[in-house]
């Protein structure tokens, strides 16, 4: 165009081409910057929205979990068991009180944490299991097989899965409840035998859907649950700790 239509030659042609090239690059950078800037601010705004939603969900979960642990039903069963232990075995009563204290201390200490190690969560679960076994005896058992105890999960999530299994199933000598907790391919798999109760307490919005929502903010790995081969199975992703 410059050479054949504007008849530019030599140094004039070279200068015109350089000038046009510089202008083209600047215009391209300006337009590209607009699109990249728009995308950046959109992603930034979406990230802030997700973070605010996660914090709100986390706070609701922490509050509900604390309230759930001190609800009259939980306290009634714990104190009822404790009363019988005080009469029959004072030493076991002391252990029961210690485990009950461990449960409440864990709830208070971890309420502001987004993640805890499996080892930390298992300490809570073992204290909770100890208390429940005093209530149900040999009719309730839990098998735990974990390889990576330093990997992480949201606090109270494993304890809640054990609690849900107890709450939704009949536990008796004829229908014992067995819960298996094991690690499989980057997931923590919690399964339990099924003996559904005819009536259970009304859901309070905590359960599986809440845990699933929390995981959506933490990892792209999906959480899943459902009935499989006569058992109720929940698979929650394990998150490898950052170095």
PDB file of C-alpha atoms in Angstrom, residues 39-212:
ATOM      1  CA  UNK A  39     -11.403 -10.965  32.659  1.00  0.00           C
ATOM      2  CA  UNK A  40      -9.090 -10.324  35.613  1.00  0.00           C
ATOM      3  CA  UNK A  41     -11.586  -8.184  37.491  1.00  0.00           C
ATOM      4  CA  UNK A  42     -14.383 -10.655  36.752  1.00  0.00           C
ATOM      5  CA  UNK A  43     -12.311 -13.551  38.147  1.00  0.00           C
ATOM      6  CA  UNK A  44     -11.243 -11.427  41.103  1.00  0.00           C
ATOM      7  CA  UNK A  45     -14.851 -10.510  41.856  1.00  0.00           C
ATOM      8  CA  UNK A  46     -15.929 -14.149  41.531  1.00  0.00           C
ATOM      9  CA  UNK A  47     -13.104 -15.217  43.862  1.00  0.00           C
ATOM     10  CA  UNK A  48     -14.207 -12.684  46.466  1.00  0.00           C
ATOM     11  CA  UNK A  49     -17.784 -13.914  46.157  1.00  0.00           C
ATOM     12  CA  UNK A  50     -16.707 -17.541  46.584  1.00  0.00           C
ATOM     13  CA  UNK A  51     -14.540 -16.644  49.569  1.00  0.00           C
ATOM     14  CA  UNK A  52     -17.370 -14.721  51.229  1.00  0.00           C
ATOM     15  CA  UNK A  53     -19.772 -17.599  50.574  1.00  0.00           C
ATOM     16  CA  UNK A  54     -17.300 -20.117  51.987  1.00  0.00           C
ATOM     17  CA  UNK A  55     -16.720 -18.046  55.116  1.00  0.00           C
ATOM     18  CA  UNK A  56     -20.455 -17.693  55.657  1.00  0.00           C
ATOM     19  CA  UNK A  57     -20.973 -21.429  55.143  1.00  0.00           C
ATOM     20  CA  UNK A  58     -18.040 -22.247  57.412  1.00  0.00           C
ATOM     21  CA  UNK A  59     -19.323 -19.995  60.176  1.00  0.00           C
ATOM     22  CA  UNK A  60     -22.807 -21.477  59.892  1.00  0.00           C
ATOM     23  CA  UNK A  61     -21.321 -24.976  60.033  1.00  0.00           C
ATOM     24  CA  UNK A  62     -19.215 -24.159  63.099  1.00  0.00           C
ATOM     25  CA  UNK A  63     -22.144 -22.594  64.901  1.00  0.00           C
ATOM     26  CA  UNK A  64     -24.498 -25.447  64.064  1.00  0.00           C
ATOM     27  CA  UNK A  65     -21.926 -28.083  65.018  1.00  0.00           C
ATOM     28  CA  UNK A  66     -21.350 -26.449  68.385  1.00  0.00           C
ATOM     29  CA  UNK A  67     -25.102 -26.190  68.924  1.00  0.00           C
ATOM     30  CA  UNK A  68     -25.556 -29.780  67.756  1.00  0.00           C
ATOM     31  CA  UNK A  69     -23.032 -31.036  70.293  1.00  0.00           C
ATOM     32  CA  UNK A  70     -24.774 -29.340  73.201  1.00  0.00           C
ATOM     33  CA  UNK A  71     -28.320 -30.170  72.170  1.00  0.00           C
ATOM     34  CA  UNK A  72     -30.485 -31.676  74.926  1.00  0.00           C
ATOM     35  CA  UNK A  73     -30.661 -35.079  73.225  1.00  0.00           C
ATOM     36  CA  UNK A  74     -26.872 -35.437  73.116  1.00  0.00           C
ATOM     37  CA  UNK A  75     -26.453 -34.209  76.684  1.00  0.00           C
ATOM     38  CA  UNK A  76     -29.287 -36.388  77.942  1.00  0.00           C
ATOM     39  CA  UNK A  77     -27.795 -39.563  76.471  1.00  0.00           C
ATOM     40  CA  UNK A  78     -24.286 -38.696  77.656  1.00  0.00           C
ATOM     41  CA  UNK A  79     -25.382 -37.858  81.204  1.00  0.00           C
ATOM     42  CA  UNK A  80     -27.643 -40.880  81.344  1.00  0.00           C
ATOM     43  CA  UNK A  81     -24.740 -43.136  80.415  1.00  0.00           C
ATOM     44  CA  UNK A  82     -22.499 -41.306  82.872  1.00  0.00           C
ATOM     45  CA  UNK A  83     -25.013 -41.819  85.694  1.00  0.00           C
ATOM     46  CA  UNK A  84     -25.036 -45.571  85.218  1.00  0.00           C
ATOM     47  CA  UNK A  85     -21.238 -45.637  85.048  1.00  0.00           C
ATOM     48  CA  UNK A  86     -20.874 -43.671  88.281  1.00  0.00           C
ATOM     49  CA  UNK A  87     -22.997 -46.280  90.046  1.00  0.00           C
ATOM     50  CA  UNK A  88     -21.382 -49.342  88.449  1.00  0.00           C
ATOM     51  CA  UNK A  89     -17.797 -48.334  87.664  1.00  0.00           C
ATOM     52  CA  UNK A  90     -16.429 -45.013  89.000  1.00  0.00           C
ATOM     53  CA  UNK A  91     -13.120 -45.506  87.147  1.00  0.00           C
ATOM     54  CA  UNK A  92     -14.896 -45.857  83.805  1.00  0.00           C
ATOM     55  CA  UNK A  93     -17.023 -42.836  84.706  1.00  0.00           C
ATOM     56  CA  UNK A  94     -13.862 -40.773  85.062  1.00  0.00           C
ATOM     57  CA  UNK A  95     -12.715 -41.937  81.598  1.00  0.00           C
ATOM     58  CA  UNK A  96     -16.127 -41.112  80.146  1.00  0.00           C
ATOM     59  CA  UNK A  97     -15.997 -37.580  81.575  1.00  0.00           C
ATOM     60  CA  UNK A  98     -12.519 -37.117  80.097  1.00  0.00           C
ATOM     61  CA  UNK A  99     -13.697 -38.233  76.639  1.00  0.00           C
ATOM     62  CA  UNK A 100     -16.725 -35.951  76.866  1.00  0.00           C
ATOM     63  CA  UNK A 101     -14.382 -33.107  77.752  1.00  0.00           C
ATOM     64  CA  UNK A 102     -12.147 -34.010  74.786  1.00  0.00           C
ATOM     65  CA  UNK A 103     -15.115 -33.750  72.404  1.00  0.00           C
ATOM     66  CA  UNK A 104     -16.105 -30.284  73.603  1.00  0.00           C
ATOM     67  CA  UNK A 105     -12.522 -29.040  73.689  1.00  0.00           C
ATOM     68  CA  UNK A 106     -11.975 -30.171  70.097  1.00  0.00           C
ATOM     69  CA  UNK A 107     -15.128 -28.358  68.938  1.00  0.00           C
ATOM     70  CA  UNK A 108     -13.961 -25.132  70.581  1.00  0.00           C
ATOM     71  CA  UNK A 109     -10.334 -25.408  69.399  1.00  0.00           C
ATOM     72  CA  UNK A 110     -11.072 -26.283  65.773  1.00  0.00           C
ATOM     73  CA  UNK A 111     -14.092 -24.064  65.146  1.00  0.00           C
ATOM     74  CA  UNK A 112     -11.977 -21.444  63.325  1.00  0.00           C
ATOM     75  CA  UNK A 113      -9.858 -23.875  61.267  1.00  0.00           C
ATOM     76  CA  UNK A 114     -10.689 -24.694  57.663  1.00  0.00           C
ATOM     77  CA  UNK A 115      -8.723 -27.957  57.650  1.00  0.00           C
ATOM     78  CA  UNK A 116      -7.365 -30.455  60.182  1.00  0.00           C
ATOM     79  CA  UNK A 117      -5.223 -33.564  59.786  1.00  0.00           C
ATOM     80  CA  UNK A 118      -6.852 -36.976  59.737  1.00  0.00           C
ATOM     81  CA  UNK A 119      -4.916 -37.776  62.903  1.00  0.00           C
ATOM     82  CA  UNK A 120      -6.502 -34.827  64.713  1.00  0.00           C
ATOM     83  CA  UNK A 121      -9.962 -35.759  63.489  1.00  0.00           C
ATOM     84  CA  UNK A 122      -9.456 -39.387  64.498  1.00  0.00           C
ATOM     85  CA  UNK A 123      -8.644 -38.309  68.046  1.00  0.00           C
ATOM     86  CA  UNK A 124     -12.083 -36.701  68.197  1.00  0.00           C
ATOM     87  CA  UNK A 125     -13.733 -39.687  66.521  1.00  0.00           C
ATOM     88  CA  UNK A 126     -12.106 -42.144  68.930  1.00  0.00           C
ATOM     89  CA  UNK A 127     -13.348 -40.110  71.902  1.00  0.00           C
ATOM     90  CA  UNK A 128     -16.822 -40.033  70.372  1.00  0.00           C
ATOM     91  CA  UNK A 129     -16.707 -43.786  69.661  1.00  0.00           C
ATOM     92  CA  UNK A 130     -15.631 -44.473  73.252  1.00  0.00           C
ATOM     93  CA  UNK A 131     -18.702 -42.650  74.521  1.00  0.00           C
ATOM     94  CA  UNK A 132     -21.075 -44.397  72.122  1.00  0.00           C
ATOM     95  CA  UNK A 133     -19.682 -47.846  72.900  1.00  0.00           C
ATOM     96  CA  UNK A 134     -20.538 -47.293  76.561  1.00  0.00           C
ATOM     97  CA  UNK A 135     -24.090 -46.700  75.392  1.00  0.00           C
ATOM     98  CA  UNK A 136     -24.423 -49.495  72.816  1.00  0.00           C
ATOM     99  CA  UNK A 137     -21.767 -51.953  73.994  1.00  0.00           C
ATOM    100  CA  UNK A 138     -20.770 -54.697  71.553  1.00  0.00           C
ATOM    101  CA  UNK A 139     -23.655 -53.781  69.265  1.00  0.00           C
ATOM    102  CA  UNK A 140     -21.616 -50.856  67.927  1.00  0.00           C
ATOM    103  CA  UNK A 141     -18.139 -51.180  66.409  1.00  0.00           C
ATOM    104  CA  UNK A 142     -15.852 -49.082  64.206  1.00  0.00           C
ATOM    105  CA  UNK A 143     -12.921 -50.302  62.081  1.00  0.00           C
ATOM    106  CA  UNK A 144     -10.323 -47.701  61.055  1.00  0.00           C
ATOM    107  CA  UNK A 145      -7.638 -48.196  58.365  1.00  0.00           C
ATOM    108  CA  UNK A 146      -5.811 -45.016  57.361  1.00  0.00           C
ATOM    109  CA  UNK A 147      -2.394 -44.676  55.673  1.00  0.00           C
ATOM    110  CA  UNK A 148      -1.819 -40.921  55.412  1.00  0.00           C
ATOM    111  CA  UNK A 149      -2.698 -39.560  58.838  1.00  0.00           C
ATOM    112  CA  UNK A 150      -1.084 -36.201  57.993  1.00  0.00           C
ATOM    113  CA  UNK A 151      -3.473 -35.517  55.073  1.00  0.00           C
ATOM    114  CA  UNK A 152      -6.319 -33.121  55.731  1.00  0.00           C
ATOM    115  CA  UNK A 153     -10.110 -32.921  55.827  1.00  0.00           C
ATOM    116  CA  UNK A 154     -12.572 -30.264  57.078  1.00  0.00           C
ATOM    117  CA  UNK A 155     -12.955 -30.363  60.879  1.00  0.00           C
ATOM    118  CA  UNK A 156     -15.859 -32.370  62.341  1.00  0.00           C
ATOM    119  CA  UNK A 157     -16.644 -33.949  58.948  1.00  0.00           C
ATOM    120  CA  UNK A 158     -15.570 -37.482  59.882  1.00  0.00           C
ATOM    121  CA  UNK A 159     -17.176 -37.271  63.308  1.00  0.00           C
ATOM    122  CA  UNK A 160     -20.407 -36.125  61.663  1.00  0.00           C
ATOM    123  CA  UNK A 161     -20.439 -39.124  59.325  1.00  0.00           C
ATOM    124  CA  UNK A 162     -20.113 -41.462  62.318  1.00  0.00           C
ATOM    125  CA  UNK A 163     -22.833 -39.528  64.139  1.00  0.00           C
ATOM    126  CA  UNK A 164     -25.159 -39.694  61.119  1.00  0.00           C
ATOM    127  CA  UNK A 165     -24.712 -43.459  60.892  1.00  0.00           C
ATOM    128  CA  UNK A 166     -25.729 -43.805  64.552  1.00  0.00           C
ATOM    129  CA  UNK A 167     -28.626 -41.381  64.246  1.00  0.00           C
ATOM    130  CA  UNK A 168     -30.190 -42.983  61.165  1.00  0.00           C
ATOM    131  CA  UNK A 169     -29.828 -46.669  62.037  1.00  0.00           C
ATOM    132  CA  UNK A 170     -31.286 -49.016  64.603  1.00  0.00           C
ATOM    133  CA  UNK A 171     -28.619 -50.434  66.936  1.00  0.00           C
ATOM    134  CA  UNK A 172     -29.459 -53.595  68.834  1.00  0.00           C
ATOM    135  CA  UNK A 173     -28.208 -57.099  69.490  1.00  0.00           C
ATOM    136  CA  UNK A 174     -30.226 -58.313  66.502  1.00  0.00           C
ATOM    137  CA  UNK A 175     -29.083 -55.414  64.319  1.00  0.00           C
ATOM    138  CA  UNK A 176     -25.573 -54.300  65.320  1.00  0.00           C
ATOM    139  CA  UNK A 177     -24.049 -51.281  63.619  1.00  0.00           C
ATOM    140  CA  UNK A 178     -20.586 -51.605  62.082  1.00  0.00           C
ATOM    141  CA  UNK A 179     -18.779 -48.616  60.581  1.00  0.00           C
ATOM    142  CA  UNK A 180     -15.678 -48.962  58.393  1.00  0.00           C
ATOM    143  CA  UNK A 181     -13.343 -46.001  57.867  1.00  0.00           C
ATOM    144  CA  UNK A 182     -10.608 -46.616  55.311  1.00  0.00           C
ATOM    145  CA  UNK A 183      -8.426 -44.784  52.832  1.00  0.00           C
ATOM    146  CA  UNK A 184      -8.840 -45.592  49.137  1.00  0.00           C
ATOM    147  CA  UNK A 185      -7.130 -43.813  46.233  1.00  0.00           C
ATOM    148  CA  UNK A 186      -7.028 -40.357  47.806  1.00  0.00           C
ATOM    149  CA  UNK A 187     -10.438 -40.662  49.432  1.00  0.00           C
ATOM    150  CA  UNK A 188     -11.613 -41.430  52.939  1.00  0.00           C
ATOM    151  CA  UNK A 189     -14.393 -43.994  52.573  1.00  0.00           C
ATOM    152  CA  UNK A 190     -16.893 -44.304  55.413  1.00  0.00           C
ATOM    153  CA  UNK A 191     -19.397 -47.162  55.126  1.00  0.00           C
ATOM    154  CA  UNK A 192     -21.909 -48.587  57.550  1.00  0.00           C
ATOM    155  CA  UNK A 193     -24.391 -51.440  57.734  1.00  0.00           C
ATOM    156  CA  UNK A 194     -27.991 -50.452  57.056  1.00  0.00           C
ATOM    157  CA  UNK A 195     -30.836 -50.852  59.524  1.00  0.00           C
ATOM    158  CA  UNK A 196     -32.805 -47.629  58.958  1.00  0.00           C
ATOM    159  CA  UNK A 197     -34.842 -46.263  61.831  1.00  0.00           C
ATOM    160  CA  UNK A 198     -38.528 -45.692  61.252  1.00  0.00           C
ATOM    161  CA  UNK A 199     -38.276 -42.164  62.605  1.00  0.00           C
ATOM    162  CA  UNK A 200     -35.253 -39.947  63.130  1.00  0.00           C
ATOM    163  CA  UNK A 201     -34.730 -36.383  64.269  1.00  0.00           C
ATOM    164  CA  UNK A 202     -35.521 -33.737  61.692  1.00  0.00           C
ATOM    165  CA  UNK A 203     -32.552 -32.692  59.622  1.00  0.00           C
ATOM    166  CA  UNK A 204     -31.078 -29.334  60.666  1.00  0.00           C
ATOM    167  CA  UNK A 205     -29.219 -28.529  57.459  1.00  0.00           C
ATOM    168  CA  UNK A 206     -25.857 -29.850  58.623  1.00  0.00           C
ATOM    169  CA  UNK A 207     -25.390 -33.395  57.273  1.00  0.00           C
ATOM    170  CA  UNK A 208     -24.012 -34.582  54.003  1.00  0.00           C
ATOM    171  CA  UNK A 209     -25.099 -31.630  51.862  1.00  0.00           C
ATOM    172  CA  UNK A 210     -23.223 -29.216  54.127  1.00  0.00           C
ATOM    173  CA  UNK A 211     -20.024 -31.269  54.013  1.00  0.00           C
ATOM    174  CA  UNK A 212     -20.365 -31.512  50.225  1.00  0.00           C
TER     175      UNK A 212
END
